[in-house]
Each structure stands twice: as C-alpha cells, then as structure tokens.
Short mmCIF file of C-alpha atoms in Angstrom, two decimals:
data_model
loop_
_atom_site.label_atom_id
_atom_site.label_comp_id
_atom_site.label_asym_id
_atom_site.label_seq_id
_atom_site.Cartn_x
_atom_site.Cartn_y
_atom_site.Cartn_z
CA UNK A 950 81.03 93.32 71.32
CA UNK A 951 81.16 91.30 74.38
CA UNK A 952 84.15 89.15 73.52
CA UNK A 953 85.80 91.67 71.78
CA UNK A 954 86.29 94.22 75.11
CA UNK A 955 84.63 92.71 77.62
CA UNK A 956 86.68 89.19 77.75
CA UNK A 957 89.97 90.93 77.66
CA UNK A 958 88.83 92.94 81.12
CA UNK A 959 87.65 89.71 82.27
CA UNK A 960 90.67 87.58 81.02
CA UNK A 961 93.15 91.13 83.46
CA UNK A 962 91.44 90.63 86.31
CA UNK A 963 91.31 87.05 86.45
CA UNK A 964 95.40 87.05 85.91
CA UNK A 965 96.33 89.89 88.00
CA UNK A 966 93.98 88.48 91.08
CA UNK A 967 95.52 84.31 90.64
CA UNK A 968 98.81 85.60 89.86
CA UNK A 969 99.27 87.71 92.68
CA UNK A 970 97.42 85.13 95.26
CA UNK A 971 99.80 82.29 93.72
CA UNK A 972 103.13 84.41 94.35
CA UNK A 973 101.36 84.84 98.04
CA UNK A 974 101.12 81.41 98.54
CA UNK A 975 104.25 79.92 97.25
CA UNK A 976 106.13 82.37 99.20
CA UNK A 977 104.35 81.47 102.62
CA UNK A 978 105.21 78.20 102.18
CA UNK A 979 108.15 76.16 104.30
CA UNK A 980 111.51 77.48 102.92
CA UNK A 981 112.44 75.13 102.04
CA UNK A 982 110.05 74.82 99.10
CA UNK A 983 111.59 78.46 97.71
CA UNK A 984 114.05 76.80 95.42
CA UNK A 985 111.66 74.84 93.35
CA UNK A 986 109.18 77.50 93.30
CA UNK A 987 112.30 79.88 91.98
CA UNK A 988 113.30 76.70 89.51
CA UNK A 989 110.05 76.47 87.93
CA UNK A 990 108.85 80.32 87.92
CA UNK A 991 112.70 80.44 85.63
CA UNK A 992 111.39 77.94 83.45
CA UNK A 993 108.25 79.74 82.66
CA UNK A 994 109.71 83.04 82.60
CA UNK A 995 112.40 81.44 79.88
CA UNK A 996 109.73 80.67 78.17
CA UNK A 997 107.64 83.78 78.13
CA UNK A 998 110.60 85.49 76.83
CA UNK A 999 110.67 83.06 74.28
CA UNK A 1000 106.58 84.14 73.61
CA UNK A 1001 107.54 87.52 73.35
CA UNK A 1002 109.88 87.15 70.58
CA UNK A 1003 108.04 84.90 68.80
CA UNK A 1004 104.52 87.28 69.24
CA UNK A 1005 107.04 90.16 67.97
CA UNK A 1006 105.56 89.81 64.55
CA UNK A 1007 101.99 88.71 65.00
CA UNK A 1008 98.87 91.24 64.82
CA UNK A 1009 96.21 88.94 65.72
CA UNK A 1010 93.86 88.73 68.65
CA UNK A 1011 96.00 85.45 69.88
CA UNK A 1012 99.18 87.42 69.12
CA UNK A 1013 97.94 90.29 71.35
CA UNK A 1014 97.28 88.23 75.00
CA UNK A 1015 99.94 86.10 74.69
CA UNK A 1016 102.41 89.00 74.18
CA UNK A 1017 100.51 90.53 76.71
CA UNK A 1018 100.39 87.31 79.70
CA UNK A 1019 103.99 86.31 78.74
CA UNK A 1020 105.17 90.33 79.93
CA UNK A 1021 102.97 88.79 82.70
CA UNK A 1022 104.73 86.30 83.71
CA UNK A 1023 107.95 87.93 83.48
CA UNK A 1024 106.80 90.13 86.23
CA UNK A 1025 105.93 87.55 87.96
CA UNK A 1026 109.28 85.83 88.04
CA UNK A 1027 110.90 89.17 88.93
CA UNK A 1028 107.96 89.76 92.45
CA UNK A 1029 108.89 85.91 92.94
CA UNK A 1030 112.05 86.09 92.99
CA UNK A 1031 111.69 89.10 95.87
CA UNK A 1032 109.48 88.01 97.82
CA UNK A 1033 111.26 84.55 98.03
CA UNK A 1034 114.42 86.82 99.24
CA UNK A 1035 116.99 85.70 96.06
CA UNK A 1036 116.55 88.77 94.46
CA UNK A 1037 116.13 91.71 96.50
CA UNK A 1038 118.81 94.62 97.69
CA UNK A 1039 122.70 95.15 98.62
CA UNK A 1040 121.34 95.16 101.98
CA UNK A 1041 119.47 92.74 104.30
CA UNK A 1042 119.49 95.68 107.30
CA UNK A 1043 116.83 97.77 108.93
CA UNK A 1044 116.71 101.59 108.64
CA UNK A 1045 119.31 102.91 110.55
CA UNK A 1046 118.01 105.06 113.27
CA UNK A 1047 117.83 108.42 112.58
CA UNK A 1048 118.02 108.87 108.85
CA UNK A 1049 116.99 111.57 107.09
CA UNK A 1050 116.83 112.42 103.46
CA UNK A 1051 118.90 111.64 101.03
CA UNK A 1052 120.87 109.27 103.51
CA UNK A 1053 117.37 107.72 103.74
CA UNK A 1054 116.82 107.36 100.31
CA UNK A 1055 120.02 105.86 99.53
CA UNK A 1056 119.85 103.27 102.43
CA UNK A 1057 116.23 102.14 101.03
CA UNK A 1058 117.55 102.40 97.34
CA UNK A 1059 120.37 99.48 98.57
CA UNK A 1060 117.90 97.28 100.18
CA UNK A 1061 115.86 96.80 97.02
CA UNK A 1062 118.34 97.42 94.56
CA UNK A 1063 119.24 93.62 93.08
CA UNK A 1064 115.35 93.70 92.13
CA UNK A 1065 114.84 96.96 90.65
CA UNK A 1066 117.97 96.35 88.63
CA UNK A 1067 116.09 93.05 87.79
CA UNK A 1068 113.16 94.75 86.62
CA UNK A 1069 115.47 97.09 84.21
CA UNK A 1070 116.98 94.18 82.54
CA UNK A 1071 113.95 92.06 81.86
CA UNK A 1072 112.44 95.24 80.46
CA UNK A 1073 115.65 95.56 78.26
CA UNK A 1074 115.44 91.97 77.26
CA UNK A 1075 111.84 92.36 76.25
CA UNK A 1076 112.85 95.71 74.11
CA UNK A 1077 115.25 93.60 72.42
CA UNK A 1078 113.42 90.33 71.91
CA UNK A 1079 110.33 92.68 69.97
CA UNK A 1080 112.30 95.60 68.75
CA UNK A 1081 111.86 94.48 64.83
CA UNK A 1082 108.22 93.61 65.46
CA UNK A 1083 104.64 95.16 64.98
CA UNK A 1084 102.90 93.54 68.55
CA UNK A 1085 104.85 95.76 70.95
CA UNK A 1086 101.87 95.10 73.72
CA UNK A 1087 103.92 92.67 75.59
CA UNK A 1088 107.11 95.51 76.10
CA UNK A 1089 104.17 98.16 76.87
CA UNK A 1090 102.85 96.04 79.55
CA UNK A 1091 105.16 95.31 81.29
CA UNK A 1092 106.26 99.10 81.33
CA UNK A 1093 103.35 100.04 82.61
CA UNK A 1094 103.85 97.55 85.37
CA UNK A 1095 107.16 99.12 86.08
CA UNK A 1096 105.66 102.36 85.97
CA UNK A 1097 103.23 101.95 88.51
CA UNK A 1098 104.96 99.58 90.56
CA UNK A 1099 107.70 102.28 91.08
CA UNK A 1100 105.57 104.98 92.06
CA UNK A 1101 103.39 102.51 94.34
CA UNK A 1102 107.14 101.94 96.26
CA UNK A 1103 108.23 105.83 96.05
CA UNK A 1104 104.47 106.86 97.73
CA UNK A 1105 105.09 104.00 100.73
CA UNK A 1106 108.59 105.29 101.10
CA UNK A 1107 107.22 108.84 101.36
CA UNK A 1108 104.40 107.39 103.82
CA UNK A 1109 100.35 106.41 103.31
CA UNK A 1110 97.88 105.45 105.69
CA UNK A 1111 98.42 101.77 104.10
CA UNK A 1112 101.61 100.27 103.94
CA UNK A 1113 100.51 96.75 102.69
CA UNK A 1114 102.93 95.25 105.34
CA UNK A 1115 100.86 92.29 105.53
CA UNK A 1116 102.30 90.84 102.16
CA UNK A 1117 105.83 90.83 103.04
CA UNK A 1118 107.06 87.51 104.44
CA UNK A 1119 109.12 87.44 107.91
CA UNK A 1120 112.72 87.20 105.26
CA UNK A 1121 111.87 90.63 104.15
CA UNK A 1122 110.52 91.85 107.36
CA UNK A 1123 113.52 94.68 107.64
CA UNK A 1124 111.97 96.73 104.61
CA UNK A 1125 109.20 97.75 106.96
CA UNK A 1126 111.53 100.17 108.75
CA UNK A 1127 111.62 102.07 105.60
CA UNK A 1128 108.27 102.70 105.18
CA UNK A 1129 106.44 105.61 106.64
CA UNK A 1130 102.48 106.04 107.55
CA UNK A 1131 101.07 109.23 106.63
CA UNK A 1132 97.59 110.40 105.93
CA UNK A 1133 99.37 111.76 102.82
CA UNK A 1134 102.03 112.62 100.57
CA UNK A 1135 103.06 115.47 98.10
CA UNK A 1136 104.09 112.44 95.50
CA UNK A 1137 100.65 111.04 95.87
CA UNK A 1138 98.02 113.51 94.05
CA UNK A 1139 100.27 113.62 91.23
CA UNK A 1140 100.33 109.54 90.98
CA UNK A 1141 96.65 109.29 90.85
CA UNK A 1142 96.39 112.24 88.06
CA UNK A 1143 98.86 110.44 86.26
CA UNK A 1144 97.60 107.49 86.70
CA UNK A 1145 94.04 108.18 85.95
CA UNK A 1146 95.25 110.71 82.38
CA UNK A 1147 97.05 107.09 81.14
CA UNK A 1148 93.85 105.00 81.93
CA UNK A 1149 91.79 107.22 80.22
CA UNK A 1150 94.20 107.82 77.24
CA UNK A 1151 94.42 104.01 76.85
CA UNK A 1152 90.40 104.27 76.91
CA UNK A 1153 90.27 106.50 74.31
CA UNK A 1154 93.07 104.11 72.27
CA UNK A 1155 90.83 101.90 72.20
CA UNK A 1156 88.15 103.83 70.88
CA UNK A 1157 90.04 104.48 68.29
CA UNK A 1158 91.95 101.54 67.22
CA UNK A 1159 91.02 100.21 63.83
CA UNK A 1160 90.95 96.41 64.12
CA UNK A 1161 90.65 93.55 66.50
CA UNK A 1162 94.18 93.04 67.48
CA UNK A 1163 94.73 96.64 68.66
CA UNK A 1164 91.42 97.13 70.07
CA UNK A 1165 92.35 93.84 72.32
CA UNK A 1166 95.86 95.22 73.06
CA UNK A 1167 94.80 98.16 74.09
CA UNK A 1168 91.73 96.80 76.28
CA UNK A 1169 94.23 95.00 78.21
CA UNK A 1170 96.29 97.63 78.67
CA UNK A 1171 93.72 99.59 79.62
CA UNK A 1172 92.34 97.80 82.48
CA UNK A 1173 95.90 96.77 84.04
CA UNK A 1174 96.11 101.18 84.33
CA UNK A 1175 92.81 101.01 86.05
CA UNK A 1176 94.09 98.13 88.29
CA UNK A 1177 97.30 100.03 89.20
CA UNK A 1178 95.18 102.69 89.47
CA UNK A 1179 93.15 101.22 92.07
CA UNK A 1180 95.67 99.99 93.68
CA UNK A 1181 97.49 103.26 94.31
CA UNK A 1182 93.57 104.34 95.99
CA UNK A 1183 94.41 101.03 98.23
CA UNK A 1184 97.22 102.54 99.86
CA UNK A 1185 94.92 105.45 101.71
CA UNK A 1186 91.45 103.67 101.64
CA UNK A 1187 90.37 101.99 104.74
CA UNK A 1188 89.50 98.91 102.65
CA UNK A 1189 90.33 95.20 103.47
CA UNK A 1190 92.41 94.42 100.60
CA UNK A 1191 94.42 91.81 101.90
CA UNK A 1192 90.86 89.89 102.07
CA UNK A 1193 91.11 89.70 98.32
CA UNK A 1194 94.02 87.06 98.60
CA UNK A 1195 93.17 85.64 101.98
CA UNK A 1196 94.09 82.20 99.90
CA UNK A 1197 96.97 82.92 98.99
CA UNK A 1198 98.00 84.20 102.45
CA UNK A 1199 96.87 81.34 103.78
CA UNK A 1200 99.61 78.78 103.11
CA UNK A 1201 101.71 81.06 105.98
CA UNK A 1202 99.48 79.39 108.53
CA UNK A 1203 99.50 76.29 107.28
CA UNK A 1204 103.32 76.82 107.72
CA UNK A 1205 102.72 77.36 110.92
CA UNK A 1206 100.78 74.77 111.77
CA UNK A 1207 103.44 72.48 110.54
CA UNK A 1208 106.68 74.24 111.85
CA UNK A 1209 105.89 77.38 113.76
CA UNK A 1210 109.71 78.67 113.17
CA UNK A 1211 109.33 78.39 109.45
CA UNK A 1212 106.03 80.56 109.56
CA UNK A 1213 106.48 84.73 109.43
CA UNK A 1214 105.30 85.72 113.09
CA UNK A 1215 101.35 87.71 112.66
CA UNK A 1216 102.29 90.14 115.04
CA UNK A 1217 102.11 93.90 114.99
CA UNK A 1218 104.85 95.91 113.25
CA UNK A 1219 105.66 98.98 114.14
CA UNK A 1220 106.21 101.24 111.55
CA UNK A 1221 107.72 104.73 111.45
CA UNK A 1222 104.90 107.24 111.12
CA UNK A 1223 105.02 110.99 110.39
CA UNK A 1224 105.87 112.11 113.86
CA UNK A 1225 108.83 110.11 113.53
CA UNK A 1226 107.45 107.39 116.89
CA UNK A 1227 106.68 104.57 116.11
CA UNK A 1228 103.39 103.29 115.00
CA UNK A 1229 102.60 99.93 115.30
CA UNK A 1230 100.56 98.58 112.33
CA UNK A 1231 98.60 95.05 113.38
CA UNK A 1232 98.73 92.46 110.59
CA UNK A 1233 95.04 90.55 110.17
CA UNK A 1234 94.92 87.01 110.15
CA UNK A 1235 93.85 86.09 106.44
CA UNK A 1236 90.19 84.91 106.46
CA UNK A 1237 90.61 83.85 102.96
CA UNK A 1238 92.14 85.58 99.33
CA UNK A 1239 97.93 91.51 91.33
#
C-alpha cells in the first residue's frame, strides 16, 4: 500500500521541488553559462521525447513514471528555455503606459508568445509520439501542466497579492510591468474550483483504477493537480514561498559576488497595482531553497 500510492506522491514532490530549484539556479548563473545549460536541457528533452514514444505502448508501473518524468522534463526544457531569455515573446518591451484592455492583453500576449507557442508544439509532439499507444500519462501530464500554468499567468495578468516577481531573472525583468497586484480577481475563484474538482476527480481515478499501472498514473497525476493547486493558493497567501528554493536562487548571488553586472539587481520592483500607481514589490534575499 505504501509503495503503491504513497511513493508516487513522494517520487512528485521530490521532482517538482529539484526541478524547479535546478531551472532557478542554472538561470542565475553568469550568462554566459546559458548556452550550455540550453545545449544540454535539448539533449535531455530529445530524449524524453524519445521516452514518450517508446512508453506509448507499455502498461506497467515503470512504463507509467517514466512516461510521466519524461512529460517532465519536456516542461522543463520549455521554463528553461524562458527563463534563460531564448524562448520567450515577439517583444522584449515594458507595458506601454497607459494600456488598457484588450490593447493590454495583446501587448502581454506578444511578450510571451515564442514560449506559449513552444508549449503548444511540444504538447503536439507528445500527442503524436503516443497517439497509437495505451500509456497516455505522459501527454496528460504535461496537459495538466499547461493547464495550470496558463491560468497561474492569466490570474497574475489580472492581478494577486503575489506576483512571484522574485523568480524572474534581470533579462526578463520587463514582464513585471504586465503584472498587476490585487487582493483579488474575478478569474481567480473559478481557478481554484477548477482546480480543486480535477484534483479530486483524479482522487477518485484512482480509487477506481483496476491495476497497478493506472493506479500509479493516476497517483501522479493526482498530486501534480494538488501541487498546481497549491500553487495557485501561493499567489494570495502571505507565505514565504520563495524560501522553498532559496538554493536554487542562490547561484544569483554567487553571480554577484563574482561579477556584480552579470547578477539581476535585488531591488524593489514596482509593480502596477489596482489603483493603477505604482506599487513597489521588495524582492527577499534568498536564505536558502516546481
């Protein structure tokens, strides 16, 4: 009973806490280190795909976390890739003063475009690569991803109390004039309820699932909704989170300890809030740490 759900919870949360603290830390490190980090992230990423065609077929408990990890690290080429600043938007600007609405939207569409288009096509390529297969856990995981990814970025657009500013490096530092601090949004209710009816229908999926390889499938699944979940709650809770990859973080001052130019700047960033003034949002030094 233990290994059969409780290692696959243990097995999410031990990938989705490294992986996110390891894209952290690569991309806080000199630039001039981006272009190996890209190089090798494309390597593994060429070979996940590869694991996710050749998983396409296989129903066991093996079959189900590597089609599952190798989704993950697709994703994590893709948040690489953005964070290092290859992959990211038509447009490397700040908000234009003064937008409103669908002028808005559009501008901050453009600036992340490249990667959401990105995201589309590796999802394509996994549909393809397991379209004539039974293990489709690897294509619904990194859906879900997707999924809650997109409507993490469409409730910071709209504006939250928390507009995880701290993880962007100084490259991307212009996307901060599109966000927006609110105490709340209209969009936001409805991504928790959403969020929290998938959870708890991939709960009962795995109540229900009749051997090992789809019970494990589905556990996984299960706890990355939870996680994305939980992270949608970080975005209004006053919590700490960036203390949870205070590692990974860290490598930006050892950047600056080196080369102070090559480091992003830890200053405060002011950040449109929902009077429409500016609200500047002060950027913790990491004391440690998806």
């Amino acid at each position: 009973m233990l290994v059969t759900y409780g290692l696959p919870i243990v097995a999410t949360l031990i990938a989705w806490w490294f992986s996110t603290g390891a894209i952290l830390y690569l991309d806080g490190l000199p630039r001039a280190t981006f272009r190996w980090s890209l190089a090798g992230a494309t390597l593994a990423g060429l070979a996940a795909f590869w694991g996710l065609a050749a998983t396409a077929g296989d129903t066991s408990v093996a079959g189900a976390y590597l089609a599952v990890f190798c989704a993950l690290v697709v994703w994590g080429w893709n948040e690489l890739a953005f964070l290092l600043g290859y992959v990211a938007g038509t447009t490397r600007e700040p908000c234009a003063p003064g937008l409103r609405g669908f002028a808005r939207f559009g501008a901050a569409t453009r600036a992340i475009l490249h990667h959401e288009l990105a995201l589309l096509a590796s999802l394509a390529i996994i549909a393809v690569l397991t379209a004539d297969g039974a293990n489709l856990f690897g294509l619904a995981t990194f859906a879900l991803l997707f999924a809650m990814r997109l409507s993490t970025k469409l409730n910071i657009y709209l504006g939250v109390p928390n507009t995880t500013v701290e993880f962007l490096p100084e490259h991307l530092a212009y996307l901060k004039s599109y966000f927006r601090q609110r105490p709340m949004n209209l969009l936001f209710p409805l991504s928790v309820t959403a969020a929290t009816l998938l959870s708890a229908w991939l709960v009962h999926s795995v109540i229900r699932a009749g051997n090992p390889f789809a019970i494990t499938g589905f556990v996984l699944l299960a706890t990355f909704a939870v996680l994305g979940l939980v992270e949608h709650w970080f975005l209004v809770l006053p919590l700490p989170v960036a203390e949870l990859w205070a590692w990974g973080l860290r490598s930006r001052d050892e950047a600056a300890l080196a080369d102070p130019a090559l480091a992003p700047a830890r200053v405060a960033a002011p950040l449109p809030s929902a009077t429409g003034l500016a609200t500047p949002r002060a950027v913790p030094p990491p004391t440690f740490v998806a």
